């Protein structure tokens, strides 16, 4: 009886592990489809160009492994907040025409969004000066 119970427990653990692996694999697919890994890919390219030619292959291999590990950790983090079904729905969205368009436009939107943020920040400085008694030196700190 103990052997049957132990075997049953081992099967359950193996199934749970397999389900978690499938969940993580789907989440990493979501990361790729949503474009969230693009900045890391660009960083790998930029940093690799700064490394001496004879060391580039090894560097690229190590930094890619590091980014993959980060992807695993991001998956584990998101897996605490989303269900596997949620991730499947996100994948479905990013595989749709509008999801693909959002991914294509994300770089442009990021650039334009940064400019908007800078403009807003400069306007915020005037607003702060209007309501907070700051010396010019203190303004530079903000």
PDB file of C-alpha atoms in Angstrom:
ATOM      1  CA  UNK A   1       0.000   0.000   0.000  1.00  0.00           C
ATOM      2  CA  UNK A   2       2.854   2.358   0.842  1.00  0.00           C
ATOM      3  CA  UNK A   3       4.435   1.721  -2.571  1.00  0.00           C
ATOM      4  CA  UNK A   4       1.176   2.532  -4.353  1.00  0.00           C
ATOM      5  CA  UNK A   5       0.727   5.738  -2.361  1.00  0.00           C
ATOM      6  CA  UNK A   6       4.361   6.743  -2.969  1.00  0.00           C
ATOM      7  CA  UNK A   7       4.021   6.015  -6.687  1.00  0.00           C
ATOM      8  CA  UNK A   8       0.842   8.096  -6.846  1.00  0.00           C
ATOM      9  CA  UNK A   9       2.557  11.026  -5.104  1.00  0.00           C
ATOM     10  CA  UNK A  10       5.546  10.822  -7.461  1.00  0.00           C
ATOM     11  CA  UNK A  11       3.219  10.846 -10.483  1.00  0.00           C
ATOM     12  CA  UNK A  12       1.411  13.923  -9.138  1.00  0.00           C
ATOM     13  CA  UNK A  13       4.692  15.732  -8.536  1.00  0.00           C
ATOM     14  CA  UNK A  14       5.911  14.862 -12.040  1.00  0.00           C
ATOM     15  CA  UNK A  15       2.666  16.120 -13.588  1.00  0.00           C
ATOM     16  CA  UNK A  16       2.827  19.362 -11.589  1.00  0.00           C
ATOM     17  CA  UNK A  17       6.424  19.846 -12.690  1.00  0.00           C
ATOM     18  CA  UNK A  18       5.480  19.235 -16.324  1.00  0.00           C
ATOM     19  CA  UNK A  19       2.585  21.709 -16.053  1.00  0.00           C
ATOM     20  CA  UNK A  20       4.921  24.342 -14.566  1.00  0.00           C
ATOM     21  CA  UNK A  21       7.434  23.758 -17.381  1.00  0.00           C
ATOM     22  CA  UNK A  22       4.681  24.206 -19.993  1.00  0.00           C
ATOM     23  CA  UNK A  23       3.492  27.350 -18.191  1.00  0.00           C
ATOM     24  CA  UNK A  24       7.013  28.788 -18.135  1.00  0.00           C
ATOM     25  CA  UNK A  25       7.562  27.876 -21.789  1.00  0.00           C
ATOM     26  CA  UNK A  26       4.319  29.637 -22.753  1.00  0.00           C
ATOM     27  CA  UNK A  27       5.244  32.663 -20.691  1.00  0.00           C
ATOM     28  CA  UNK A  28       8.613  32.928 -22.423  1.00  0.00           C
ATOM     29  CA  UNK A  29       6.761  32.698 -25.735  1.00  0.00           C
ATOM     30  CA  UNK A  30       4.584  35.603 -24.556  1.00  0.00           C
ATOM     31  CA  UNK A  31       7.713  37.613 -23.691  1.00  0.00           C
ATOM     32  CA  UNK A  32       9.068  37.094 -27.199  1.00  0.00           C
ATOM     33  CA  UNK A  33       5.760  37.819 -28.958  1.00  0.00           C
ATOM     34  CA  UNK A  34       5.064  40.944 -26.900  1.00  0.00           C
ATOM     35  CA  UNK A  35       8.456  42.411 -27.730  1.00  0.00           C
ATOM     36  CA  UNK A  36       9.558  42.561 -24.109  1.00  0.00           C
ATOM     37  CA  UNK A  37      12.783  40.763 -24.967  1.00  0.00           C
ATOM     38  CA  UNK A  38      13.699  43.142 -27.825  1.00  0.00           C
ATOM     39  CA  UNK A  39      15.517  45.646 -25.584  1.00  0.00           C
ATOM     40  CA  UNK A  40      17.658  42.814 -24.214  1.00  0.00           C
ATOM     41  CA  UNK A  41      18.414  41.571 -27.727  1.00  0.00           C
ATOM     42  CA  UNK A  42      19.436  45.088 -28.733  1.00  0.00           C
ATOM     43  CA  UNK A  43      21.593  45.362 -25.603  1.00  0.00           C
ATOM     44  CA  UNK A  44      23.331  42.076 -26.429  1.00  0.00           C
ATOM     45  CA  UNK A  45      24.109  43.372 -29.932  1.00  0.00           C
ATOM     46  CA  UNK A  46      25.370  46.733 -28.677  1.00  0.00           C
ATOM     47  CA  UNK A  47      27.533  45.265 -25.929  1.00  0.00           C
ATOM     48  CA  UNK A  48      28.921  42.525 -28.162  1.00  0.00           C
ATOM     49  CA  UNK A  49      30.202  45.162 -30.594  1.00  0.00           C
ATOM     50  CA  UNK A  50      32.253  46.703 -27.760  1.00  0.00           C
ATOM     51  CA  UNK A  51      34.039  43.435 -27.008  1.00  0.00           C
ATOM     52  CA  UNK A  52      37.259  42.515 -28.788  1.00  0.00           C
ATOM     53  CA  UNK A  53      36.641  40.389 -31.894  1.00  0.00           C
ATOM     54  CA  UNK A  54      38.404  37.317 -30.501  1.00  0.00           C
ATOM     55  CA  UNK A  55      36.220  37.360 -27.350  1.00  0.00           C
ATOM     56  CA  UNK A  56      32.843  38.145 -28.955  1.00  0.00           C
ATOM     57  CA  UNK A  57      31.570  34.601 -29.434  1.00  0.00           C
ATOM     58  CA  UNK A  58      32.248  33.680 -25.791  1.00  0.00           C
ATOM     59  CA  UNK A  59      30.825  36.973 -24.539  1.00  0.00           C
ATOM     60  CA  UNK A  60      27.676  36.623 -26.629  1.00  0.00           C
ATOM     61  CA  UNK A  61      27.191  33.064 -25.382  1.00  0.00           C
ATOM     62  CA  UNK A  62      27.507  34.149 -21.731  1.00  0.00           C
ATOM     63  CA  UNK A  63      25.356  37.277 -21.974  1.00  0.00           C
ATOM     64  CA  UNK A  64      22.670  35.354 -23.874  1.00  0.00           C
ATOM     65  CA  UNK A  65      22.648  32.763 -21.092  1.00  0.00           C
ATOM     66  CA  UNK A  66      22.329  35.593 -18.579  1.00  0.00           C
ATOM     67  CA  UNK A  67      19.357  37.084 -20.457  1.00  0.00           C
ATOM     68  CA  UNK A  68      17.742  33.641 -20.671  1.00  0.00           C
ATOM     69  CA  UNK A  69      18.118  33.291 -16.907  1.00  0.00           C
ATOM     70  CA  UNK A  70      16.499  36.706 -16.487  1.00  0.00           C
ATOM     71  CA  UNK A  71      13.641  35.513 -18.719  1.00  0.00           C
ATOM     72  CA  UNK A  72      13.189  32.487 -16.444  1.00  0.00           C
ATOM     73  CA  UNK A  73      13.065  34.729 -13.380  1.00  0.00           C
ATOM     74  CA  UNK A  74      10.596  37.070 -15.087  1.00  0.00           C
ATOM     75  CA  UNK A  75       8.450  34.057 -15.956  1.00  0.00           C
ATOM     76  CA  UNK A  76       8.487  32.887 -12.349  1.00  0.00           C
ATOM     77  CA  UNK A  77       7.512  36.367 -11.186  1.00  0.00           C
ATOM     78  CA  UNK A  78       4.624  36.669 -13.643  1.00  0.00           C
ATOM     79  CA  UNK A  79       3.518  33.124 -12.856  1.00  0.00           C
ATOM     80  CA  UNK A  80       2.704  34.328  -9.339  1.00  0.00           C
ATOM     81  CA  UNK A  81       0.289  36.926 -10.726  1.00  0.00           C
ATOM     82  CA  UNK A  82      -1.180  35.267 -13.831  1.00  0.00           C
ATOM     83  CA  UNK A  83      -2.644  31.856 -14.527  1.00  0.00           C
ATOM     84  CA  UNK A  84      -1.490  29.645 -17.363  1.00  0.00           C
ATOM     85  CA  UNK A  85      -4.822  30.382 -19.056  1.00  0.00           C
ATOM     86  CA  UNK A  86      -4.122  34.146 -18.743  1.00  0.00           C
ATOM     87  CA  UNK A  87      -0.794  33.669 -20.499  1.00  0.00           C
ATOM     88  CA  UNK A  88      -2.403  31.608 -23.248  1.00  0.00           C
ATOM     89  CA  UNK A  89      -4.862  34.467 -23.829  1.00  0.00           C
ATOM     90  CA  UNK A  90      -2.010  37.004 -23.941  1.00  0.00           C
ATOM     91  CA  UNK A  91      -0.237  34.839 -26.522  1.00  0.00           C
ATOM     92  CA  UNK A  92      -3.441  34.632 -28.532  1.00  0.00           C
ATOM     93  CA  UNK A  93      -3.656  38.435 -28.506  1.00  0.00           C
ATOM     94  CA  UNK A  94      -0.039  38.939 -29.616  1.00  0.00           C
ATOM     95  CA  UNK A  95      -0.519  36.408 -32.417  1.00  0.00           C
ATOM     96  CA  UNK A  96      -3.557  38.389 -33.668  1.00  0.00           C
ATOM     97  CA  UNK A  97      -3.184  41.142 -36.302  1.00  0.00           C
ATOM     98  CA  UNK A  98      -3.660  43.939 -33.762  1.00  0.00           C
ATOM     99  CA  UNK A  99      -1.201  42.286 -31.365  1.00  0.00           C
ATOM    100  CA  UNK A 100       1.387  42.051 -34.127  1.00  0.00           C
ATOM    101  CA  UNK A 101       0.774  45.706 -34.994  1.00  0.00           C
ATOM    102  CA  UNK A 102       1.210  46.722 -31.357  1.00  0.00           C
ATOM    103  CA  UNK A 103       4.506  44.844 -31.258  1.00  0.00           C
ATOM    104  CA  UNK A 104       5.689  46.480 -34.501  1.00  0.00           C
ATOM    105  CA  UNK A 105       4.815  49.961 -33.237  1.00  0.00           C
ATOM    106  CA  UNK A 106       6.218  49.534 -29.720  1.00  0.00           C
ATOM    107  CA  UNK A 107       9.645  50.979 -30.591  1.00  0.00           C
ATOM    108  CA  UNK A 108       8.159  54.090 -32.180  1.00  0.00           C
ATOM    109  CA  UNK A 109       5.728  54.507 -29.293  1.00  0.00           C
ATOM    110  CA  UNK A 110       8.557  54.169 -26.783  1.00  0.00           C
ATOM    111  CA  UNK A 111      10.629  56.861 -28.507  1.00  0.00           C
ATOM    112  CA  UNK A 112       7.688  59.252 -28.799  1.00  0.00           C
ATOM    113  CA  UNK A 113       6.621  58.472 -25.246  1.00  0.00           C
ATOM    114  CA  UNK A 114      10.069  59.368 -23.939  1.00  0.00           C
ATOM    115  CA  UNK A 115       9.828  62.760 -25.678  1.00  0.00           C
ATOM    116  CA  UNK A 116       6.397  63.350 -24.180  1.00  0.00           C
ATOM    117  CA  UNK A 117       7.768  62.440 -20.756  1.00  0.00           C
ATOM    118  CA  UNK A 118      10.649  64.899 -21.137  1.00  0.00           C
ATOM    119  CA  UNK A 119       8.275  67.694 -22.175  1.00  0.00           C
ATOM    120  CA  UNK A 120       5.980  66.910 -19.256  1.00  0.00           C
ATOM    121  CA  UNK A 121       8.942  66.883 -16.859  1.00  0.00           C
ATOM    122  CA  UNK A 122      10.062  70.331 -18.001  1.00  0.00           C
ATOM    123  CA  UNK A 123       6.549  71.659 -17.442  1.00  0.00           C
ATOM    124  CA  UNK A 124       6.483  70.046 -14.025  1.00  0.00           C
ATOM    125  CA  UNK A 125       9.463  72.111 -12.973  1.00  0.00           C
ATOM    126  CA  UNK A 126       7.455  75.317 -13.505  1.00  0.00           C
ATOM    127  CA  UNK A 127       4.527  73.880 -11.589  1.00  0.00           C
ATOM    128  CA  UNK A 128       6.766  72.962  -8.663  1.00  0.00           C
ATOM    129  CA  UNK A 129       8.273  76.434  -8.578  1.00  0.00           C
ATOM    130  CA  UNK A 130       4.763  77.894  -8.472  1.00  0.00           C
ATOM    131  CA  UNK A 131       3.699  75.904  -5.410  1.00  0.00           C
ATOM    132  CA  UNK A 132       6.897  75.083  -3.536  1.00  0.00           C
ATOM    133  CA  UNK A 133       9.335  77.619  -2.185  1.00  0.00           C
ATOM    134  CA  UNK A 134      12.524  76.379  -3.789  1.00  0.00           C
ATOM    135  CA  UNK A 135      15.813  78.061  -4.322  1.00  0.00           C
ATOM    136  CA  UNK A 136      17.291  77.708  -7.826  1.00  0.00           C
ATOM    137  CA  UNK A 137      19.849  75.273  -6.397  1.00  0.00           C
ATOM    138  CA  UNK A 138      17.079  73.062  -5.034  1.00  0.00           C
ATOM    139  CA  UNK A 139      15.355  73.047  -8.434  1.00  0.00           C
ATOM    140  CA  UNK A 140      18.477  71.532  -9.982  1.00  0.00           C
ATOM    141  CA  UNK A 141      18.115  68.586  -7.588  1.00  0.00           C
ATOM    142  CA  UNK A 142      14.737  67.740  -9.116  1.00  0.00           C
TER     143      UNK A 142
END
